[in-house]
């Protein structure tokens, strides 16, 4: 293309500074003004737990909490949530301790291949934040925007129900099957 | 408590009066002595078989591995060992691999169904700033394919494109926008050819077949593979008391995994390819990469990322994997390619669109005197697994019923669509649906209960099918009985009001393919597992088994933990890299748990023996008297005499360091000698029976499946949580195929719904309430008795729903999926034909049992006793298909009956009477033609 200036097919938008709180931490990021939130979260912030499954709002894998509401980050412009408080799957746990919803998904078979799991966790957490005593049908409504191809949803609903029980305080989080830091050389009673 | 490193606890210098050494006492309290520490607990007798002194009942008999059960984890509901990585977002899938300096690749795809590529001009793309590499088919002329006999794919088009979306070229640039733009700047000149879309037309001779196989090409058709199989005595079919004829159409179905394909390729500074890909079958990708890139296999390291769902759709070596490697080699930087959802549909490899015709015959004793199957399957543009699929469509229908004869003609044709391939329930699903609906219809015509009809015609455990498959454990009977009981069948079947129905369906599937795809002329094992334990006591298990979410890593960790009596957390499975993992054939044909866990048990037993020998030396107690329990080894007769696991380990490591053990699994020799005898052979088979209940809105044709009772015989549930997950998940996927999922090709052959909005995967609202029922038949060769649970459970849901719809409205629709428009059209057709004004007045089928009902009930009671004895190995006489028809099981039936045939080619007299797919046999192979074409 000697002699002619190349005109890009995809308009290159100017870079803006994008400011928001992601998982409790203030972010200042240079991103195109037309950037999609999913791209910003994955490529710039480094939240690789936010999954890209379809790019058109059909699978729910990319869900994040924006100011407490579950939203599909693939259908959200980054600019729409400047100044927002965004929570992704990485922000659900309390330090090294899994959130009840995470623990229950892991223990009740709510996660098989795991790709849809971050989106389900976000939708479920949003539900449990408002309603810690949901019926199965309320759970179904909360996760209707999330596709799971592995579990057939049944164990997901069970996971959410058992997380709800923990939220209500009905039961303490189940103990792991065995000690996570197994001592290969057990000694006697202290 | 321990005073540092103690090799021999207690006082070993004490000598008894009789001169024998006094065994050391444990430095801690013995198991069962109370206290809250986990290692003070007694063995969990609930999970130790009765025969070993535990409390686990064994109705299906004992198992070779019973004596290695330690009550640690096998049989317990066990969360996936990688579950925490998944719920925290730390699991790394294909697109999550981010290497320093990475660039982004894009694929240029064909806009035409079928065309010659005349020229490709990449100059504009190469000139675009930011573009670092461009590649076309000329860079990779080598063919590849998952099956060695049908290598018909290229990394990018060489000469021709074969479907819309076929790869033509690829580019890599500094970012995605530039890569997309560069892809659009590549100019390709095509000469459009006449495309074939209808598989029926694929049977005809054309000028330009989609592939050319030289002397092996069948006529000049698009037939990729044809199969003919005839077994048994068909002469008695004419005297059948009841016959069923079903003509089916099945639409193509996509796996619909949530993770789109993604790959990262990186040539490291030493010139080795590091390829990150979410692969079910990394080993075949490894082989294909070495071929296409023209490097030795050891110069390629395939790193399997976490796999976001596979279901068969990530088991071929893929051209985009080659593209990424080629681009990375050219650019000298890591290249990442991630697919759009639309591209996932262009790669496809989903279930074959099929035309299937079945005829079933039952004789005066309500025995199944014959299955006749004709399956024409639409393979799309490439062979993929099609060679195998062509067989599976027939041969996997030869059980669980005892047959008087079996006749199968199948053909797979190339069409200009994205290639079909392997999908959960590979090749068996569609035919199984047709057969099971046929069984329902036979029962209707014989006026007997369809469950009783099945119960009276089952092959027993330890028998042979009509095609010679060796059946070992068989829980079909219990499965049928359990769903009958669970669903309250006897008070519902043919008694529900209009619009409500109940139906039954059965399934049969391989548990691991008996023949590896790459059947090198040596005796490579199918699976190998290495175990390594260093001084820290952690157990590192190296396996090549690809965990695609089904939990294979967990299963391997479980069996090792079980044998060594260690907590699951001490087992670290390393399965991602081909550099460190022994070759495993991958996650397909439901083989992983069966083969890989068997290999893992063998390796773990080696370690166990070394530990016991060491402990025996420390304690001066014979090894056979020692018991392994949670991190300790002690004397069976005096639990106070024992040593800790670490002490025994260190003893056994003296002078050699880490304990290393290796285990391998290879299938036993089995099967017949006829052509195609190996297709469908497996070391074990799974069985399942489902009852589905549906509601049909007769005014709209909308079907809602409300309840499913799903019984699956998985031999032994190593992890019931995972088995139930597989059963429910299979129901979901099968329900999608029977009610809503279809790849819709428009009039011009264009795929109209390559996205998850128009391709209708059931959401949470469409899911019925599934009651999973696990049947444990204790397979003699399975790891702790286990068989597969991943694919078989999908099969019965389709026919169960179709049969339930018939029970609800008295209409059988033989065109899947049963979308409301098709059902409503069938309802209104019937109303017109029978002059019914209001759909609410449709007649509902009712049953009036014939005299045969008592006869088959009696037979099934007799068979129940027979099967129980055979299952528990109290009766070990040979049993072959045909005994029900009066044959002597110790003599091949062909030697007893002159009309009994075993034939894999049609006689010339038969050619005219063959079905649609069978007509492929009227064409002559090129090499058999007298003057070439």
PDB file of N, CA and C in Angstrom, chain A residues 32-95:
ATOM      1  N   UNK A  32      -9.153   2.022  25.396  1.00  0.00           N
ATOM      2  CA  UNK A  32      -9.902   2.739  24.359  1.00  0.00           C
ATOM      3  C   UNK A  32     -11.274   3.153  24.893  1.00  0.00           C
ATOM      4  N   UNK A  33     -11.759   4.262  24.417  1.00  0.00           N
ATOM      5  CA  UNK A  33     -13.027   4.760  24.950  1.00  0.00           C
ATOM      6  C   UNK A  33     -14.185   3.841  24.579  1.00  0.00           C
ATOM      7  N   UNK A  34     -14.014   3.015  23.568  1.00  0.00           N
ATOM      8  CA  UNK A  34     -15.103   2.093  23.202  1.00  0.00           C
ATOM      9  C   UNK A  34     -14.848   0.670  23.714  1.00  0.00           C
ATOM     10  N   UNK A  35     -13.985   0.546  24.701  1.00  0.00           N
ATOM     11  CA  UNK A  35     -13.620  -0.804  25.163  1.00  0.00           C
ATOM     12  C   UNK A  35     -14.804  -1.482  25.852  1.00  0.00           C
ATOM     13  N   UNK A  36     -14.846  -2.788  25.695  1.00  0.00           N
ATOM     14  CA  UNK A  36     -15.846  -3.611  26.367  1.00  0.00           C
ATOM     15  C   UNK A  36     -15.303  -3.963  27.756  1.00  0.00           C
ATOM     16  N   UNK A  37     -16.183  -3.963  28.718  1.00  0.00           N
ATOM     17  CA  UNK A  37     -15.740  -4.226  30.090  1.00  0.00           C
ATOM     18  C   UNK A  37     -15.008  -5.566  30.197  1.00  0.00           C
ATOM     19  N   UNK A  38     -15.536  -6.592  29.503  1.00  0.00           N
ATOM     20  CA  UNK A  38     -14.907  -7.918  29.564  1.00  0.00           C
ATOM     21  C   UNK A  38     -13.434  -7.841  29.145  1.00  0.00           C
ATOM     22  N   UNK A  39     -13.170  -7.098  28.046  1.00  0.00           N
ATOM     23  CA  UNK A  39     -11.785  -6.986  27.574  1.00  0.00           C
ATOM     24  C   UNK A  39     -10.917  -6.260  28.589  1.00  0.00           C
ATOM     25  N   UNK A  40     -11.482  -5.208  29.164  1.00  0.00           N
ATOM     26  CA  UNK A  40     -10.694  -4.435  30.133  1.00  0.00           C
ATOM     27  C   UNK A  40     -10.372  -5.317  31.337  1.00  0.00           C
ATOM     28  N   UNK A  41     -11.377  -6.049  31.810  1.00  0.00           N
ATOM     29  CA  UNK A  41     -11.155  -6.877  33.000  1.00  0.00           C
ATOM     30  C   UNK A  41     -10.138  -7.977  32.714  1.00  0.00           C
ATOM     31  N   UNK A  42     -10.289  -8.629  31.576  1.00  0.00           N
ATOM     32  CA  UNK A  42      -9.386  -9.748  31.282  1.00  0.00           C
ATOM     33  C   UNK A  42      -7.990  -9.267  30.885  1.00  0.00           C
ATOM     34  N   UNK A  43      -7.946  -8.344  29.930  1.00  0.00           N
ATOM     35  CA  UNK A  43      -6.657  -8.004  29.335  1.00  0.00           C
ATOM     36  C   UNK A  43      -5.899  -6.925  30.101  1.00  0.00           C
ATOM     37  N   UNK A  44      -6.626  -6.015  30.748  1.00  0.00           N
ATOM     38  CA  UNK A  44      -5.913  -4.906  31.402  1.00  0.00           C
ATOM     39  C   UNK A  44      -5.826  -5.103  32.913  1.00  0.00           C
ATOM     40  N   UNK A  45      -6.934  -5.487  33.544  1.00  0.00           N
ATOM     41  CA  UNK A  45      -6.899  -5.649  35.001  1.00  0.00           C
ATOM     42  C   UNK A  45      -6.283  -7.005  35.367  1.00  0.00           C
ATOM     43  N   UNK A  46      -6.476  -7.973  34.476  1.00  0.00           N
ATOM     44  CA  UNK A  46      -5.917  -9.299  34.749  1.00  0.00           C
ATOM     45  C   UNK A  46      -6.867 -10.233  35.478  1.00  0.00           C
ATOM     46  N   UNK A  47      -8.168  -9.929  35.409  1.00  0.00           N
ATOM     47  CA  UNK A  47      -9.159 -10.832  36.012  1.00  0.00           C
ATOM     48  C   UNK A  47      -9.482 -11.938  35.017  1.00  0.00           C
ATOM     49  N   UNK A  48      -8.583 -12.924  34.914  1.00  0.00           N
ATOM     50  CA  UNK A  48      -8.799 -13.976  33.917  1.00  0.00           C
ATOM     51  C   UNK A  48      -9.873 -14.962  34.353  1.00  0.00           C
ATOM     52  N   UNK A  49     -10.367 -14.802  35.570  1.00  0.00           N
ATOM     53  CA  UNK A  49     -11.480 -15.644  36.005  1.00  0.00           C
ATOM     54  C   UNK A  49     -12.788 -15.240  35.344  1.00  0.00           C
ATOM     55  N   UNK A  50     -12.848 -14.065  34.784  1.00  0.00           N
ATOM     56  CA  UNK A  50     -14.047 -13.642  34.051  1.00  0.00           C
ATOM     57  C   UNK A  50     -13.948 -14.258  32.664  1.00  0.00           C
ATOM     58  N   UNK A  51     -14.895 -15.136  32.340  1.00  0.00           N
ATOM     59  CA  UNK A  51     -14.713 -15.953  31.131  1.00  0.00           C
ATOM     60  C   UNK A  51     -15.470 -15.405  29.927  1.00  0.00           C
ATOM     61  N   UNK A  52     -14.867 -15.628  28.768  1.00  0.00           N
ATOM     62  CA  UNK A  52     -15.495 -15.230  27.511  1.00  0.00           C
ATOM     63  C   UNK A  52     -16.049 -16.493  26.849  1.00  0.00           C
ATOM     64  N   UNK A  53     -17.362 -16.629  26.815  1.00  0.00           N
ATOM     65  CA  UNK A  53     -17.930 -17.846  26.248  1.00  0.00           C
ATOM     66  C   UNK A  53     -18.620 -17.618  24.919  1.00  0.00           C
ATOM     67  N   UNK A  54     -19.210 -16.433  24.725  1.00  0.00           N
ATOM     68  CA  UNK A  54     -19.994 -16.264  23.501  1.00  0.00           C
ATOM     69  C   UNK A  54     -19.932 -14.854  22.949  1.00  0.00           C
ATOM     70  N   UNK A  55     -19.551 -13.889  23.760  1.00  0.00           N
ATOM     71  CA  UNK A  55     -19.450 -12.497  23.312  1.00  0.00           C
ATOM     72  C   UNK A  55     -20.778 -11.856  22.986  1.00  0.00           C
ATOM     73  N   UNK A  56     -21.883 -12.517  23.233  1.00  0.00           N
ATOM     74  CA  UNK A  56     -23.156 -11.877  22.889  1.00  0.00           C
ATOM     75  C   UNK A  56     -24.232 -12.081  23.945  1.00  0.00           C
ATOM     76  N   UNK A  57     -23.810 -12.284  25.170  1.00  0.00           N
ATOM     77  CA  UNK A  57     -24.787 -12.290  26.254  1.00  0.00           C
ATOM     78  C   UNK A  57     -25.649 -13.524  26.323  1.00  0.00           C
ATOM     79  N   UNK A  58     -25.197 -14.637  25.743  1.00  0.00           N
ATOM     80  CA  UNK A  58     -26.049 -15.818  25.749  1.00  0.00           C
ATOM     81  C   UNK A  58     -25.628 -16.868  26.765  1.00  0.00           C
ATOM     82  N   UNK A  59     -24.397 -16.781  27.289  1.00  0.00           N
ATOM     83  CA  UNK A  59     -23.937 -17.887  28.125  1.00  0.00           C
ATOM     84  C   UNK A  59     -23.755 -17.516  29.591  1.00  0.00           C
ATOM     85  N   UNK A  60     -23.555 -16.246  29.870  1.00  0.00           N
ATOM     86  CA  UNK A  60     -23.451 -15.820  31.272  1.00  0.00           C
ATOM     87  C   UNK A  60     -22.100 -16.055  31.916  1.00  0.00           C
ATOM     88  N   UNK A  61     -21.109 -16.563  31.168  1.00  0.00           N
ATOM     89  CA  UNK A  61     -19.808 -16.875  31.766  1.00  0.00           C
ATOM     90  C   UNK A  61     -19.063 -15.622  32.221  1.00  0.00           C
ATOM     91  N   UNK A  62     -19.427 -14.471  31.642  1.00  0.00           N
ATOM     92  CA  UNK A  62     -18.647 -13.258  31.887  1.00  0.00           C
ATOM     93  C   UNK A  62     -19.279 -12.388  32.959  1.00  0.00           C
ATOM     94  N   UNK A  63     -20.271 -12.920  33.691  1.00  0.00           N
ATOM     95  CA  UNK A  63     -21.003 -12.084  34.646  1.00  0.00           C
ATOM     96  C   UNK A  63     -20.088 -11.547  35.737  1.00  0.00           C
ATOM     97  N   UNK A  64     -20.303 -10.295  36.095  1.00  0.00           N
ATOM     98  CA  UNK A  64     -19.624  -9.677  37.243  1.00  0.00           C
ATOM     99  C   UNK A  64     -20.661  -8.868  38.016  1.00  0.00           C
ATOM    100  N   UNK A  65     -20.342  -8.570  39.242  1.00  0.00           N
ATOM    101  CA  UNK A  65     -21.228  -7.696  40.018  1.00  0.00           C
ATOM    102  C   UNK A  65     -20.782  -6.254  39.788  1.00  0.00           C
ATOM    103  N   UNK A  66     -21.691  -5.420  39.283  1.00  0.00           N
ATOM    104  CA  UNK A  66     -21.394  -3.989  39.165  1.00  0.00           C
ATOM    105  C   UNK A  66     -22.287  -3.272  40.164  1.00  0.00           C
ATOM    106  N   UNK A  67     -21.679  -2.686  41.153  1.00  0.00           N
ATOM    107  CA  UNK A  67     -22.413  -2.060  42.259  1.00  0.00           C
ATOM    108  C   UNK A  67     -23.471  -3.027  42.808  1.00  0.00           C
ATOM    109  N   UNK A  68     -23.084  -4.265  42.945  1.00  0.00           N
ATOM    110  CA  UNK A  68     -23.953  -5.251  43.577  1.00  0.00           C
ATOM    111  C   UNK A  68     -24.922  -5.945  42.640  1.00  0.00           C
ATOM    112  N   UNK A  69     -25.040  -5.477  41.406  1.00  0.00           N
ATOM    113  CA  UNK A  69     -25.980  -6.088  40.457  1.00  0.00           C
ATOM    114  C   UNK A  69     -25.216  -7.006  39.512  1.00  0.00           C
ATOM    115  N   UNK A  70     -25.747  -8.203  39.234  1.00  0.00           N
ATOM    116  CA  UNK A  70     -25.054  -9.063  38.269  1.00  0.00           C
ATOM    117  C   UNK A  70     -25.230  -8.520  36.851  1.00  0.00           C
ATOM    118  N   UNK A  71     -24.138  -8.373  36.132  1.00  0.00           N
ATOM    119  CA  UNK A  71     -24.179  -7.830  34.767  1.00  0.00           C
ATOM    120  C   UNK A  71     -23.284  -8.675  33.869  1.00  0.00           C
ATOM    121  N   UNK A  72     -23.635  -8.723  32.598  1.00  0.00           N
ATOM    122  CA  UNK A  72     -22.803  -9.430  31.637  1.00  0.00           C
ATOM    123  C   UNK A  72     -21.722  -8.476  31.148  1.00  0.00           C
ATOM    124  N   UNK A  73     -20.480  -8.760  31.453  1.00  0.00           N
ATOM    125  CA  UNK A  73     -19.427  -7.816  31.098  1.00  0.00           C
ATOM    126  C   UNK A  73     -19.172  -7.788  29.597  1.00  0.00           C
ATOM    127  N   UNK A  74     -19.634  -8.809  28.861  1.00  0.00           N
ATOM    128  CA  UNK A  74     -19.402  -8.776  27.413  1.00  0.00           C
ATOM    129  C   UNK A  74     -20.374  -7.829  26.721  1.00  0.00           C
ATOM    130  N   UNK A  75     -21.439  -7.442  27.413  1.00  0.00           N
ATOM    131  CA  UNK A  75     -22.412  -6.520  26.817  1.00  0.00           C
ATOM    132  C   UNK A  75     -22.347  -5.147  27.497  1.00  0.00           C
ATOM    133  N   UNK A  76     -21.309  -4.940  28.287  1.00  0.00           N
ATOM    134  CA  UNK A  76     -21.212  -3.680  29.023  1.00  0.00           C
ATOM    135  C   UNK A  76     -19.996  -2.901  28.520  1.00  0.00           C
ATOM    136  N   UNK A  77     -20.208  -1.640  28.170  1.00  0.00           N
ATOM    137  CA  UNK A  77     -19.075  -0.800  27.802  1.00  0.00           C
ATOM    138  C   UNK A  77     -18.329  -0.448  29.089  1.00  0.00           C
ATOM    139  N   UNK A  78     -17.044  -0.449  28.986  1.00  0.00           N
ATOM    140  CA  UNK A  78     -16.252  -0.113  30.179  1.00  0.00           C
ATOM    141  C   UNK A  78     -16.633   1.282  30.681  1.00  0.00           C
ATOM    142  N   UNK A  79     -16.918   2.170  29.743  1.00  0.00           N
ATOM    143  CA  UNK A  79     -17.235   3.545  30.122  1.00  0.00           C
ATOM    144  C   UNK A  79     -18.518   3.662  30.929  1.00  0.00           C
ATOM    145  N   UNK A  80     -19.419   2.675  30.774  1.00  0.00           N
ATOM    146  CA  UNK A  80     -20.667   2.732  31.522  1.00  0.00           C
ATOM    147  C   UNK A  80     -20.436   2.578  33.012  1.00  0.00           C
ATOM    148  N   UNK A  81     -19.327   1.977  33.378  1.00  0.00           N
ATOM    149  CA  UNK A  81     -19.156   1.695  34.798  1.00  0.00           C
ATOM    150  C   UNK A  81     -17.927   2.384  35.375  1.00  0.00           C
ATOM    151  N   UNK A  82     -17.632   3.541  34.836  1.00  0.00           N
ATOM    152  CA  UNK A  82     -16.565   4.335  35.433  1.00  0.00           C
ATOM    153  C   UNK A  82     -16.991   4.691  36.850  1.00  0.00           C
ATOM    154  N   UNK A  83     -16.094   4.514  37.777  1.00  0.00           N
ATOM    155  CA  UNK A  83     -16.405   4.848  39.164  1.00  0.00           C
ATOM    156  C   UNK A  83     -17.186   3.785  39.901  1.00  0.00           C
ATOM    157  N   UNK A  84     -17.522   2.685  39.217  1.00  0.00           N
ATOM    158  CA  UNK A  84     -18.332   1.653  39.861  1.00  0.00           C
ATOM    159  C   UNK A  84     -17.478   0.751  40.741  1.00  0.00           C
ATOM    160  N   UNK A  85     -18.200  -0.019  41.514  1.00  0.00           N
ATOM    161  CA  UNK A  85     -17.550  -1.022  42.342  1.00  0.00           C
ATOM    162  C   UNK A  85     -17.806  -2.369  41.671  1.00  0.00           C
ATOM    163  N   UNK A  86     -16.773  -2.950  41.130  1.00  0.00           N
ATOM    164  CA  UNK A  86     -16.940  -4.189  40.346  1.00  0.00           C
ATOM    165  C   UNK A  86     -16.355  -5.364  41.130  1.00  0.00           C
ATOM    166  N   UNK A  87     -17.130  -6.411  41.227  1.00  0.00           N
ATOM    167  CA  UNK A  87     -16.633  -7.624  41.880  1.00  0.00           C
ATOM    168  C   UNK A  87     -16.658  -8.753  40.855  1.00  0.00           C
ATOM    169  N   UNK A  88     -15.521  -9.379  40.649  1.00  0.00           N
ATOM    170  CA  UNK A  88     -15.470 -10.562  39.787  1.00  0.00           C
ATOM    171  C   UNK A  88     -15.302 -11.787  40.671  1.00  0.00           C
ATOM    172  N   UNK A  89     -15.211 -12.942  40.056  1.00  0.00           N
ATOM    173  CA  UNK A  89     -15.073 -14.167  40.844  1.00  0.00           C
ATOM    174  C   UNK A  89     -13.865 -14.103  41.773  1.00  0.00           C
ATOM    175  N   UNK A  90     -12.844 -13.395  41.334  1.00  0.00           N
ATOM    176  CA  UNK A  90     -11.636 -13.295  42.164  1.00  0.00           C
ATOM    177  C   UNK A  90     -11.900 -12.532  43.454  1.00  0.00           C
ATOM    178  N   UNK A  91     -12.975 -11.731  43.458  1.00  0.00           N
ATOM    179  CA  UNK A  91     -13.237 -10.905  44.627  1.00  0.00           C
ATOM    180  C   UNK A  91     -14.260 -11.494  45.581  1.00  0.00           C
ATOM    181  N   UNK A  92     -14.705 -12.708  45.306  1.00  0.00           N
ATOM    182  CA  UNK A  92     -15.747 -13.290  46.158  1.00  0.00           C
ATOM    183  C   UNK A  92     -15.196 -13.802  47.477  1.00  0.00           C
ATOM    184  N   UNK A  93     -13.979 -14.308  47.426  1.00  0.00           N
ATOM    185  CA  UNK A  93     -13.476 -14.962  48.633  1.00  0.00           C
ATOM    186  C   UNK A  93     -12.936 -13.917  49.603  1.00  0.00           C
ATOM    187  N   UNK A  94     -12.932 -14.308  50.850  1.00  0.00           N
ATOM    188  CA  UNK A  94     -12.431 -13.437  51.893  1.00  0.00           C
ATOM    189  C   UNK A  94     -11.005 -13.867  52.181  1.00  0.00           C
ATOM    190  N   UNK A  95     -10.087 -13.200  51.522  1.00  0.00           N
ATOM    191  CA  UNK A  95      -8.693 -13.605  51.661  1.00  0.00           C
ATOM    192  C   UNK A  95      -8.505 -15.025  51.182  1.00  0.00           C
TER     193      UNK A  95
END
